Each structure stands twice: as structure tokens, then as C-alpha cells.
GROMACS .gro file of C-alpha atoms in nm:
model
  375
    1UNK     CA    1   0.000   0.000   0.000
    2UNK     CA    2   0.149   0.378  -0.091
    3UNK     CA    3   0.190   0.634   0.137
    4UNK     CA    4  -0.132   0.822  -0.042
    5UNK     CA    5  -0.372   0.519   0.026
    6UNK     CA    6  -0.249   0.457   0.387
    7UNK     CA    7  -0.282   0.797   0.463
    8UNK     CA    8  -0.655   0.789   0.326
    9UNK     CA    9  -0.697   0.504   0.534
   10UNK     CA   10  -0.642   0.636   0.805
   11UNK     CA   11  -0.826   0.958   0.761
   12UNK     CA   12  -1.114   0.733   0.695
   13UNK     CA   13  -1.096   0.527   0.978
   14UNK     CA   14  -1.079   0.834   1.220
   15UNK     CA   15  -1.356   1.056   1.092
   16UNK     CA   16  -1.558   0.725   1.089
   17UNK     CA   17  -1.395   0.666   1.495
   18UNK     CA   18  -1.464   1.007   1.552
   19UNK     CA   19  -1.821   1.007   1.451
   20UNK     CA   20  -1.931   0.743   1.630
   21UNK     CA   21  -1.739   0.812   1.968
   22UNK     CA   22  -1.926   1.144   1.918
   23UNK     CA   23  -2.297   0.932   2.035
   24UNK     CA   24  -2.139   0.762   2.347
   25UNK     CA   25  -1.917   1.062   2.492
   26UNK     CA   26  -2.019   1.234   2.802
   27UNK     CA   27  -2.052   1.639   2.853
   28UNK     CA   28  -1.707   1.746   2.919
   29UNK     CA   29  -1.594   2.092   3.036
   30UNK     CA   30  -1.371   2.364   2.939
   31UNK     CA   31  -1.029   2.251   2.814
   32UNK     CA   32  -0.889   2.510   3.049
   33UNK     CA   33  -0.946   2.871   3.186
   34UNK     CA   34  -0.750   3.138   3.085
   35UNK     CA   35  -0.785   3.459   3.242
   36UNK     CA   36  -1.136   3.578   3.239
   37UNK     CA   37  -1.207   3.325   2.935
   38UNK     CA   38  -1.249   2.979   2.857
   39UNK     CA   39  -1.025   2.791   2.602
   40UNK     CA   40  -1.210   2.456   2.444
   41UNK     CA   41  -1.099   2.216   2.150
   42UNK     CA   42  -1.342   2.089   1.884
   43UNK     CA   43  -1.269   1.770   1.730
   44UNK     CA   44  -1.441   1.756   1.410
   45UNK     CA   45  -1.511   1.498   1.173
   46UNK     CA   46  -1.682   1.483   0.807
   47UNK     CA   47  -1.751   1.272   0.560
   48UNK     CA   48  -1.895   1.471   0.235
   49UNK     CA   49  -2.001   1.337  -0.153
   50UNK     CA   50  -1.949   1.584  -0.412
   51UNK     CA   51  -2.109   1.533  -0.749
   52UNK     CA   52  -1.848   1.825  -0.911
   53UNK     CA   53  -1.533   1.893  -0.755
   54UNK     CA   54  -1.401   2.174  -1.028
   55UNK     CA   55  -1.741   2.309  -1.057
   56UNK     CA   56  -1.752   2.314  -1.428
   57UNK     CA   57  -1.917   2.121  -1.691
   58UNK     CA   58  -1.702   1.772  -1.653
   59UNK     CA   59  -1.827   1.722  -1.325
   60UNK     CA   60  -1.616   1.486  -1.204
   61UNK     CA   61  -1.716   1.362  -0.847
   62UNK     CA   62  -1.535   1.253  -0.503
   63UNK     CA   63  -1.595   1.112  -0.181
   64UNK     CA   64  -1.368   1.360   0.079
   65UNK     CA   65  -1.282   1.269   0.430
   66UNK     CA   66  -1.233   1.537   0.682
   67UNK     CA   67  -1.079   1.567   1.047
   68UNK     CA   68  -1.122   1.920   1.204
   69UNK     CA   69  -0.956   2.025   1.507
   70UNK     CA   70  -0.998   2.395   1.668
   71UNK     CA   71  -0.929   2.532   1.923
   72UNK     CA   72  -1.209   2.776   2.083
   73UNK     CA   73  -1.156   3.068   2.305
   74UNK     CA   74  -1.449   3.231   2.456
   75UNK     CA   75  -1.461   3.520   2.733
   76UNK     CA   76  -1.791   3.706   2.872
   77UNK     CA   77  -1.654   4.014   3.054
   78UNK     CA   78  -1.912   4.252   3.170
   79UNK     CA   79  -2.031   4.435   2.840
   80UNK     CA   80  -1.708   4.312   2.623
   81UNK     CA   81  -1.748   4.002   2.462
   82UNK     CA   82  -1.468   3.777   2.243
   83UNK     CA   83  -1.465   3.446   2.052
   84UNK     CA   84  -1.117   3.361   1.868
   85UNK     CA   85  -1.030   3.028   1.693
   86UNK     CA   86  -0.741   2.873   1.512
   87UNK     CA   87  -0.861   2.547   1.335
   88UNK     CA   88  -0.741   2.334   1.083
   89UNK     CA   89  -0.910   2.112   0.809
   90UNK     CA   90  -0.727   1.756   0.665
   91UNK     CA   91  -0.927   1.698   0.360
   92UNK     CA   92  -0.883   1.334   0.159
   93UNK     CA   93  -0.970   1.278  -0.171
   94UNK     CA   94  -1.063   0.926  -0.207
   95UNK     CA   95  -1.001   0.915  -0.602
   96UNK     CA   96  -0.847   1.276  -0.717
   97UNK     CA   97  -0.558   1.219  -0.442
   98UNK     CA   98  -0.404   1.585  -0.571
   99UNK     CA   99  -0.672   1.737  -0.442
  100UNK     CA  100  -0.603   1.646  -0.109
  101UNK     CA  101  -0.430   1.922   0.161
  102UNK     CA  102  -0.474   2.061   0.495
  103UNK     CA  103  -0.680   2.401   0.512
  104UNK     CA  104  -0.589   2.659   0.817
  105UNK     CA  105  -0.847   2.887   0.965
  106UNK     CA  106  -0.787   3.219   1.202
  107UNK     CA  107  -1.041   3.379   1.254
  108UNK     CA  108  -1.205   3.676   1.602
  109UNK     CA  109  -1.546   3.834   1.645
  110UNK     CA  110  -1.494   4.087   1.954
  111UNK     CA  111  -1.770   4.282   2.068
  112UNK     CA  112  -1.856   4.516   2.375
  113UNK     CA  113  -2.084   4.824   2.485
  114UNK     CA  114  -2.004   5.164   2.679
  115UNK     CA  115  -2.294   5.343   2.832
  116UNK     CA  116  -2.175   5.573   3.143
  117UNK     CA  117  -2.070   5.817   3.116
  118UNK     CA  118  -2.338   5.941   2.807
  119UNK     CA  119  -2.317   5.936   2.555
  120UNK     CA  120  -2.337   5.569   2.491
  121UNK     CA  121  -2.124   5.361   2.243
  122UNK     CA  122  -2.121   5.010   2.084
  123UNK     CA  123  -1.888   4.870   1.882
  124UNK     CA  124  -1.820   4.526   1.723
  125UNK     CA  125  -1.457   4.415   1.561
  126UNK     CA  126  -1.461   4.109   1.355
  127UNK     CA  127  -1.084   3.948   1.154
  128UNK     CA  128  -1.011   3.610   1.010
  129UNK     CA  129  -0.742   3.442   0.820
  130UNK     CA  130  -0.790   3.132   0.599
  131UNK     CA  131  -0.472   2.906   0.336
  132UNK     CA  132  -0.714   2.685   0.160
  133UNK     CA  133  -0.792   2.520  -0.134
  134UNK     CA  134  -1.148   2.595  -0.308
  135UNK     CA  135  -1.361   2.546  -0.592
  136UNK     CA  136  -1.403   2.871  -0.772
  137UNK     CA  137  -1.736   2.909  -0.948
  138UNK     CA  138  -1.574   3.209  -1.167
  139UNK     CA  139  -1.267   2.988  -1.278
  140UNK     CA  140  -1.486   2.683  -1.277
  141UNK     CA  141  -1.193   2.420  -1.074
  142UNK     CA  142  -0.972   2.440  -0.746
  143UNK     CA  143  -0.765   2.710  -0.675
  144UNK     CA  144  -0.540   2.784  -0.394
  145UNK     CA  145  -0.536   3.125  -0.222
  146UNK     CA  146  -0.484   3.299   0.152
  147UNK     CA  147  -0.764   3.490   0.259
  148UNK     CA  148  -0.747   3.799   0.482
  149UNK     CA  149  -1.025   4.013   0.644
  150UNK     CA  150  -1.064   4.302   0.851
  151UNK     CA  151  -1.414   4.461   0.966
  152UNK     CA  152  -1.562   4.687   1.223
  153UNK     CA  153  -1.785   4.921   1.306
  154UNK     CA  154  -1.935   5.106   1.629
  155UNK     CA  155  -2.222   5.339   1.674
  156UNK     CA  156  -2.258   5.680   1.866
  157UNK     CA  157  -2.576   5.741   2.056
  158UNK     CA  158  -2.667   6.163   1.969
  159UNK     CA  159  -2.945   6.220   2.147
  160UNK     CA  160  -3.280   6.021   2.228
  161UNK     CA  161  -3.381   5.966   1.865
  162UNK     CA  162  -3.033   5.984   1.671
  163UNK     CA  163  -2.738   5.818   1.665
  164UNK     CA  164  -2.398   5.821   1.431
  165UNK     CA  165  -2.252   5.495   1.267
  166UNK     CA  166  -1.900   5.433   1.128
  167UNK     CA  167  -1.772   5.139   0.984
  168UNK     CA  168  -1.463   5.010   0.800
  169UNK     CA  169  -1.361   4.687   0.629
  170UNK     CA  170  -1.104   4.525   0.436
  171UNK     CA  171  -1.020   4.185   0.270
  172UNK     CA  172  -0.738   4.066   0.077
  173UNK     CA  173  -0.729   3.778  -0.180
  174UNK     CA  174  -0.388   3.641  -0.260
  175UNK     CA  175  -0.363   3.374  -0.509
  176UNK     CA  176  -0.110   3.090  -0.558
  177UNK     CA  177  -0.174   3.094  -0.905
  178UNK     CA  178   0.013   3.302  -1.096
  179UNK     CA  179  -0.206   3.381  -1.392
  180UNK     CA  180  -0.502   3.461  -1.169
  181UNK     CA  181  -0.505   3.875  -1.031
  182UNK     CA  182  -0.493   3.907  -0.656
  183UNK     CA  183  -0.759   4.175  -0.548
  184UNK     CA  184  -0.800   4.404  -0.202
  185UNK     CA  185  -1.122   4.514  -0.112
  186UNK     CA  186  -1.152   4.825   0.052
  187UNK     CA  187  -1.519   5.024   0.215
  188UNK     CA  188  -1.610   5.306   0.447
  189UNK     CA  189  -1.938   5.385   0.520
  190UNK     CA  190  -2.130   5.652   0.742
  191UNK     CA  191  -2.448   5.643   0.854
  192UNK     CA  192  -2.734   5.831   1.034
  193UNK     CA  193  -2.973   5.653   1.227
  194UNK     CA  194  -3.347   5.771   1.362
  195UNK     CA  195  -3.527   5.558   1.589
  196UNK     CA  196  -3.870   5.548   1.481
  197UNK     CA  197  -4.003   5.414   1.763
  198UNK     CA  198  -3.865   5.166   2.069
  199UNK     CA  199  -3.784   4.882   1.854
  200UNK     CA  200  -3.743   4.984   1.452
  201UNK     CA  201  -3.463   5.255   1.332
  202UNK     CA  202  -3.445   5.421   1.024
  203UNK     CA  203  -3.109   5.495   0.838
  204UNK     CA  204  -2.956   5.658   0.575
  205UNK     CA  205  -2.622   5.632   0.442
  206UNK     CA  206  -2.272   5.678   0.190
  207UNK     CA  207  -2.022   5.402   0.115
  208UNK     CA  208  -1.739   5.461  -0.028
  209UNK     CA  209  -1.575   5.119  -0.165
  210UNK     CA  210  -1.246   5.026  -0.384
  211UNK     CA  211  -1.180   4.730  -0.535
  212UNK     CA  212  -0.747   4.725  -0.584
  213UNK     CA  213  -0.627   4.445  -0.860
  214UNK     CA  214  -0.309   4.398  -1.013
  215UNK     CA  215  -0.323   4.635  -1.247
  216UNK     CA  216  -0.624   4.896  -1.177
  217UNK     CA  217  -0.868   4.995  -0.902
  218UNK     CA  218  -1.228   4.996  -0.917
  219UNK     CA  219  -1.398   5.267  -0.721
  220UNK     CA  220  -1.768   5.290  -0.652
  221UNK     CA  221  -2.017   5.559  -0.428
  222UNK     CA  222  -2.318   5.433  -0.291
  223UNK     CA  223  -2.638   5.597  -0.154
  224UNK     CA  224  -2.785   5.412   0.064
  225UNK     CA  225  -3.164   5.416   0.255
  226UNK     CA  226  -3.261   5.108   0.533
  227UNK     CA  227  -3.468   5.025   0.858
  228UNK     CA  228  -3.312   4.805   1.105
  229UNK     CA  229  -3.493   4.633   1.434
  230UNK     CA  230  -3.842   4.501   1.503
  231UNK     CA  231  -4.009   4.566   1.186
  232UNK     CA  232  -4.330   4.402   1.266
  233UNK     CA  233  -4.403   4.217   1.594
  234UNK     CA  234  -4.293   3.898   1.474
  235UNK     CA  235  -4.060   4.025   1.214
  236UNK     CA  236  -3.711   4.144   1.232
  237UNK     CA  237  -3.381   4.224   1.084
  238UNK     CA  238  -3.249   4.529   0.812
  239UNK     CA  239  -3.335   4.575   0.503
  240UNK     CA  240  -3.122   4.858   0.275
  241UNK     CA  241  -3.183   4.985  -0.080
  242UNK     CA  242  -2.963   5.223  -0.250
  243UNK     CA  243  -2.792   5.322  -0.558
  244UNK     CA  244  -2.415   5.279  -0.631
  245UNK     CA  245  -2.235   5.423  -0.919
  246UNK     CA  246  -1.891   5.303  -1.003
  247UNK     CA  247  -1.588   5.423  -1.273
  248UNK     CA  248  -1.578   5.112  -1.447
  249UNK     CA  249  -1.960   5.121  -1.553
  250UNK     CA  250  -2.148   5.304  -1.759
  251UNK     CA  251  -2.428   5.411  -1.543
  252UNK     CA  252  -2.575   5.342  -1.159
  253UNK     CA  253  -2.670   5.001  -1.020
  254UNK     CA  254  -2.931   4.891  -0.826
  255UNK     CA  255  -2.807   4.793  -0.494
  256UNK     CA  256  -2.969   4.597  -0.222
  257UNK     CA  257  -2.920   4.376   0.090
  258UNK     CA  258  -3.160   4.207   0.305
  259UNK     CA  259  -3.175   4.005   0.648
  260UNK     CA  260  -3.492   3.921   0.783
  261UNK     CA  261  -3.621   3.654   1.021
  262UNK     CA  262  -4.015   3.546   1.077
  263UNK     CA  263  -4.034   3.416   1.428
  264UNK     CA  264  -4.413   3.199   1.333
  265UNK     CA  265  -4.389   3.005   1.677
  266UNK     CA  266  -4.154   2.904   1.935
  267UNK     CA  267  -4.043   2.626   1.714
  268UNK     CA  268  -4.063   2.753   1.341
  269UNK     CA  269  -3.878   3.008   1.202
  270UNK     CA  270  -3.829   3.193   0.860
  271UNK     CA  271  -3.537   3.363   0.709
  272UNK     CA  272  -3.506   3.595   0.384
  273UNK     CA  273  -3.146   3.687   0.298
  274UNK     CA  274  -2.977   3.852   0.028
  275UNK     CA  275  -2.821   4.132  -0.176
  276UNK     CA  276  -2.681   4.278  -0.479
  277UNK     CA  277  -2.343   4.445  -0.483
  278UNK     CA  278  -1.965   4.461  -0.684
  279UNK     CA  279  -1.738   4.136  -0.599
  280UNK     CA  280  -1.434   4.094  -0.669
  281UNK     CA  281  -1.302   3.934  -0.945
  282UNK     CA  282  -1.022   3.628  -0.965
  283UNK     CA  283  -0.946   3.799  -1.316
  284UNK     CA  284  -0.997   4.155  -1.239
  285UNK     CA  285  -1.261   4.193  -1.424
  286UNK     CA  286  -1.600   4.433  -1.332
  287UNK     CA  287  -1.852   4.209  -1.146
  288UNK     CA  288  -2.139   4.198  -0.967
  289UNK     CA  289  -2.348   3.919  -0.769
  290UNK     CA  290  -2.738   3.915  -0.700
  291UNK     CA  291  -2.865   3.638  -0.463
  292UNK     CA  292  -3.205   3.616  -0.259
  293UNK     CA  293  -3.282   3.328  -0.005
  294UNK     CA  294  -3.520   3.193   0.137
  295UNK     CA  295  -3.453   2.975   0.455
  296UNK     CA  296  -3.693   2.775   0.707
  297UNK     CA  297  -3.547   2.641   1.076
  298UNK     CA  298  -3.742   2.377   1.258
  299UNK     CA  299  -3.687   2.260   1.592
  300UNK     CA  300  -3.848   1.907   1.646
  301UNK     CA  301  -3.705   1.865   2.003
  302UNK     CA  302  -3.516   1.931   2.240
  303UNK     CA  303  -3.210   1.781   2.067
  304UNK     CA  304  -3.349   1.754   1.698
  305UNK     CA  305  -3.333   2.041   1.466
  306UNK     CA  306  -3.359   2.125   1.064
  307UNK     CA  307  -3.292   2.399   0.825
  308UNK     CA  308  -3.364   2.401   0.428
  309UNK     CA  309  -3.353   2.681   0.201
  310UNK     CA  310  -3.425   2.777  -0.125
  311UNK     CA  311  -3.187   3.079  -0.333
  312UNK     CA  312  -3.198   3.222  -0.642
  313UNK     CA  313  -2.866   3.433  -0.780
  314UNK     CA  314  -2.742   3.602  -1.066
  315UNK     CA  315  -2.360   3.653  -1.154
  316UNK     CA  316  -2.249   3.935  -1.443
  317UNK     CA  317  -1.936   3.974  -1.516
  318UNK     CA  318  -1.840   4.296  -1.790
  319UNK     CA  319  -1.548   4.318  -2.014
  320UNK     CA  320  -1.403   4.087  -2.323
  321UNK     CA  321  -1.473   3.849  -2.096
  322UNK     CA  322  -1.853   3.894  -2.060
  323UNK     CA  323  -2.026   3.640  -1.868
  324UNK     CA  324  -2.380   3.545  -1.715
  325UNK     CA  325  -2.473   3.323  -1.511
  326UNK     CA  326  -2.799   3.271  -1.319
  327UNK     CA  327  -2.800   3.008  -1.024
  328UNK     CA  328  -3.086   2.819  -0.857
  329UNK     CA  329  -2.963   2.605  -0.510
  330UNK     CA  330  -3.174   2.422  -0.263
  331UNK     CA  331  -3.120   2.276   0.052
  332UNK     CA  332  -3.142   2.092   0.403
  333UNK     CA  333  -2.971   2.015   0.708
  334UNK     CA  334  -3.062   1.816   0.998
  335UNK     CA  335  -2.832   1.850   1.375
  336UNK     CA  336  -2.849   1.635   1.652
  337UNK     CA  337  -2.744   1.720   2.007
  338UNK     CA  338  -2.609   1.473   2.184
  339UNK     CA  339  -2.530   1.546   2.516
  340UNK     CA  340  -2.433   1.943   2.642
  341UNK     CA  341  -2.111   1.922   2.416
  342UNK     CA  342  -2.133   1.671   2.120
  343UNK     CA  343  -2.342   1.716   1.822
  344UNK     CA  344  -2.394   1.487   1.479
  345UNK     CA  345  -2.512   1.653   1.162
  346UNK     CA  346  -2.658   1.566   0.779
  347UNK     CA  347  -2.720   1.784   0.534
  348UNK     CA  348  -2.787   1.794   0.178
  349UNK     CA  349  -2.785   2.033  -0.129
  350UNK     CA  350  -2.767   2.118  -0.509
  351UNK     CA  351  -2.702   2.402  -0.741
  352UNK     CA  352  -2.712   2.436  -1.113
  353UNK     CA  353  -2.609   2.660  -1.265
  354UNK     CA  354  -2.693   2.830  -1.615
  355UNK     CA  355  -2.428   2.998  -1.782
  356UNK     CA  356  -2.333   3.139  -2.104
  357UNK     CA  357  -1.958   3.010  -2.038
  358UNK     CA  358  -2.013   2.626  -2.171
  359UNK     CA  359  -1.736   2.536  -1.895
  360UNK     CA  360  -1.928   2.652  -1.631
  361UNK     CA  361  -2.306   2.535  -1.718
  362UNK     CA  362  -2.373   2.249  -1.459
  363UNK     CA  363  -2.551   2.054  -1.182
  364UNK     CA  364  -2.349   1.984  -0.835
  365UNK     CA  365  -2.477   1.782  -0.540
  366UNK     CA  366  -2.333   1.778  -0.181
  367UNK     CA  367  -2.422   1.531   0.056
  368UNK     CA  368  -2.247   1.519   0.428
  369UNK     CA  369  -2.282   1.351   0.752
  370UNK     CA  370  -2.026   1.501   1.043
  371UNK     CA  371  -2.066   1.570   1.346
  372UNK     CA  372  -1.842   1.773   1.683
  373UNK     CA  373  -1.717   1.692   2.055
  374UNK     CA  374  -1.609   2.011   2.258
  375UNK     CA  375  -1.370   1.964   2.534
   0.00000   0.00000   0.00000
């Protein structure tokens, strides 16, 4: 046997030890404490069919075998609240064995509130690293690239019915490949908000955004109107609608985002995401993405949940290299608890996708069954 197939072997055998020890392992606590915090390790495991590894029109499929450890730190200090992790992915391909690598994940969501003295002041910081391998839609196969991110934002209380918000992001995508153009992503944004009543604001707002490639930079202005809060009594979230006009098109596009959740009993829940804005491009080209979702959560029991959705997208992509794509997806995922700490998943999907580019006009199918201990 070669090194490739015992090393498959043994990934197998552990995600397939690691799922079921999952159903007979008791609640454990924290790994250990660490100042005012709590550090944990995840030990993940996954086992995942997919019908079209390159996404494109060959669809050539895969079983993949994953083990995930991460480590977990949490800390709930007053008003100030962090998560950071550091995890790792070992994917095996059971046929396309050059597909197979280890994935690294860095990632922080910090959080916190200042109310005395007035006037009062929230703010939320959010970073994360990932060196993976993907499948790129746009390049239709796997592509290698780091991933870095950077966003925050924090919002000024005025008076009674005002209040100020800034916010600021980046993200960087550098790609192994040398052919492909490595992009930064650059916004600020600025934002008044009225509060309508106790639980719905109003806002309006400018973004400023550039889009840095190789060779050029793409900058856009958008005007921007929204609500945020309790919308109706059993529906919340934001909802934004605005104009942005950019120096690489000829003219202003629409521009939307959406985040809304239906709350129809304790146990039943709907969701309706989405939005239409510039993304970057692997081939700095001028692009833009439209997507709208529509997502259901059921909880059967105490330990038995679900969530399906529904989405329909559009991508456009200008330039010599025009392209068009529009994208219907479906699907559903079912989580067990078991215990306080361990947890066993399935879940289900598939996309097709219609696109002018003949490489990129196809079906995919995922199917997975993983599951997660937390020490």
C-alpha cells in the first residue's frame, strides 16, 4: 500500500472513529481557563459526496474525508465580549488524491458596549485568516489562495432619537496561481440613524468602496436608505436599498441587501437573505453578484433540529470576458445534540447553474454527515 492510500486510510478510519465516539461521549468541560475566558478544543469529523469537484461542466465527483480540530476561546466580561479560533481542516480525496491538503483557519469576532458616562457607544470588531484550497465558481476548478479580512464598526448614541454609525472593512485575496489577479477590497461607510419608535430605526447612508487588482482599481459611491430592528411584531432584521455608481460602468446600479427573520412560533422560524453588490473578481474583471434566499429552521425537540432553504442568484461579469450566469440552489440540514457538548449533523444540497460560459453550465450535489465533541 502507498503512502497516499495509507494515509486515506487512516483519515477514513478516524472521521468514521470520531463520529461514532461522538454518540457515546459524556458532557465534558472547558479545556482550560485562561484569564477571564475559557479555552475549548473541537474535534471535528466529516464525511462529504461531491457530485463536481471543479465546478464546471465535466463534473467529475469525489468522496472527501475530513478531520477538524480547533481550538475555541471564549470570554464574557461585563459588556465586552470575544470568541477567537485557530482550526485546521485535513481533507482526503478518495479518487483525485491531488486534491487532497490541509486548510488553516484564524479567525475573532470581539464585541462590547459603553454606556456611562453618556453618551453611549457600541462597537463590534470582527478578523479572520484562511490558506485553503477551493472550488471557484468564476474559474470553474480548485484554486489555492490565503484569505485575509478586517471589519468593524461602532455606533454613537446623539441624542434620544439619533445616533452616528462608522464602519470600516477590508479583505485581501492572494492567489497561488500566478495567472489569476490578486484583489484588495476596501469600504467606508457613514451612517445616520433615527429611531422610529422603541424597537425599529431608520437609516440613511454613503459608502465609499475600492476594489485594488493587479493592475487597476475599481472605485464605486453608494447611496444608501434602510430600517433596522423590530419591523413588525414577529418580524425582524435590516433591510437597505440604494444606488451605487462606479468608474468602471457606464451608469448606476441597483443595490440591495436584506436580512430578515419570521419568528411563526416558538419552534418555526423563517429567514429571507440577500443582496446585490460589486465582488471581486479572480481575473480583475467588473462584477457583480445578485442572490435572494429563502430559509426555514425547525426545531423538532429538544435535541433535533432542521434547516432548508431555497436561493436564487445572478452573476455578471463585464469586459471581453462577458459572462452570465444565473444560479438556482436548494437545501437541508438536519443537527443532533447529543449530550451538552457533542453534536452529529446531515445535510444535503444542489445548485445548477446556467451559464453562457459552456465550462461553467452544470448541476453539483453535496451530501455530508459530520458531526463535533467540545472539550
Amino acid at each position: 500500500m502507498n503512502a497516499v492510500h495509507a494515509s486515506r486510510k487512516r483519515l477514513t478510519v478516524l472521521a468514521t472513529t470520531a463520529l461514532a465516539f461522538l454518540t457515546v461521549l459524556p458532557s465534558a468541560q472547558a479545556l482550560t481557563d485562561l484569564g477571564p475566558g475559557a479555552l475549548y478544543l473541537d474535534i471535528g469529523a466529516e464525511v462529504e459526496y461531491d457530485s463536481n469537484i471543479l465546478t464546471n461542466s465535466e463534473e467529475i465527483d469525489d468522496f472527501i474525508f475530513r478531520a477538524i480540530p480547533t481550538l475555541v476561546y471564549t470570554q464574557d466580561r461585563g459588556l465586552i465580549h470575544l470568541n477567537a479560533t485557530a482550526g485546521t481542516s485535513f481533507n482526503e480525496y478518495s479518487d483525485q488524491s491531488d486534491q487532497s491538503g490541509t486548510d488553516i483557519y484564524l479567525g475573532f469576532d470581539l464585541s462590547g458596549m459603553h454606556r456611562e458616562p453618556a453618551p453611549a457607544v457600541s462597537f463590534s470588531l470582527s478578523g479572520s485568516f484562511a490558506d485553503e484550497a477551493t472550488a471557484s465558481r468564476e474559474i470553474a476548478t480548485r484554486i489555492e489562495l490565503e484569505r485575509i479580512s478586517l471589519s468593524g464598526s461602532a455606533d454613537f448614541d446623539l441624542s434620544e432619537k439619533t445616533a452616528f454609525r462608522a464602519s470600516a472593512g477590508y479583505s485581501d485575496a492572494d492567489y497561488k496561481e500566478a495567472v489569476l489577479s490578486d484583489s484588495e477590497d476596501v469600504h467606508a461607510r457613514a451612517d445616520l440613524l433615527y429611531k422610529y419608535s422603541e424597537n425599529l430605526s431608520l437609516r440613511a447612508g454613503y459608502r465609499y468602496r475600492e476594489i485594488r487588482y493587479t493592475d487597476r482599481t475599481q472605485e464605486s459611491d453608494t447611496v444608501i436608505f434602510g430600517a433596522e430592528g423590530g419591523l413588525t411584531e414577529k418580524v425582524s432584521g435590516s433591510i437597505e436599498l440604494g444606488f451605487s455608481d462606479d468608474d468602471m460602468y457606464d451608469g448606476t446600479r441597483f443595490y440591495y441587501s436584506v436580512d430578515l427573520s419570521w419568528a411563526a412560533d416558538e419552534n418555526t422560524s423563517f429567514t429571507l437573505s440577500g443582496s446585490r453588490d460589486y465582488t471581486p473578481s479572480a481575473i480583475g474583471a467588473n462584477a457583480a453578484s445578485t442572490d435572494l434566499r429563502l430559509g426555514m429552521s425547525q426545531r423538532f425537540s429538544e435535541s433535533l433540529s432542521g434547516t432548508s432553504y431555497v436561493g436564487l442568484g445572478r452573476y455578471e461579469r463585464g469586459g471581453s470576458l462577458d459572462r452570465r450566469d444565473t444560479i438556482f440552489d436548494i437545501g437541508l440540514r438536519l443537527s443532533l445534540q447529543v449530550g451538552e457538548n457533542a453534536s452529529v449533523y446531515a445535510n444535503a444540497s444542489y445548485e445548477d447553474r446556467d451559464s453562457n460560459s459552456a465550462v461553467s453550465d452544470y448541476g453539483r450535489i453535496l451530501m455530508a454527515l459530520g458531526g463535533s465533541i467540545r472539550f
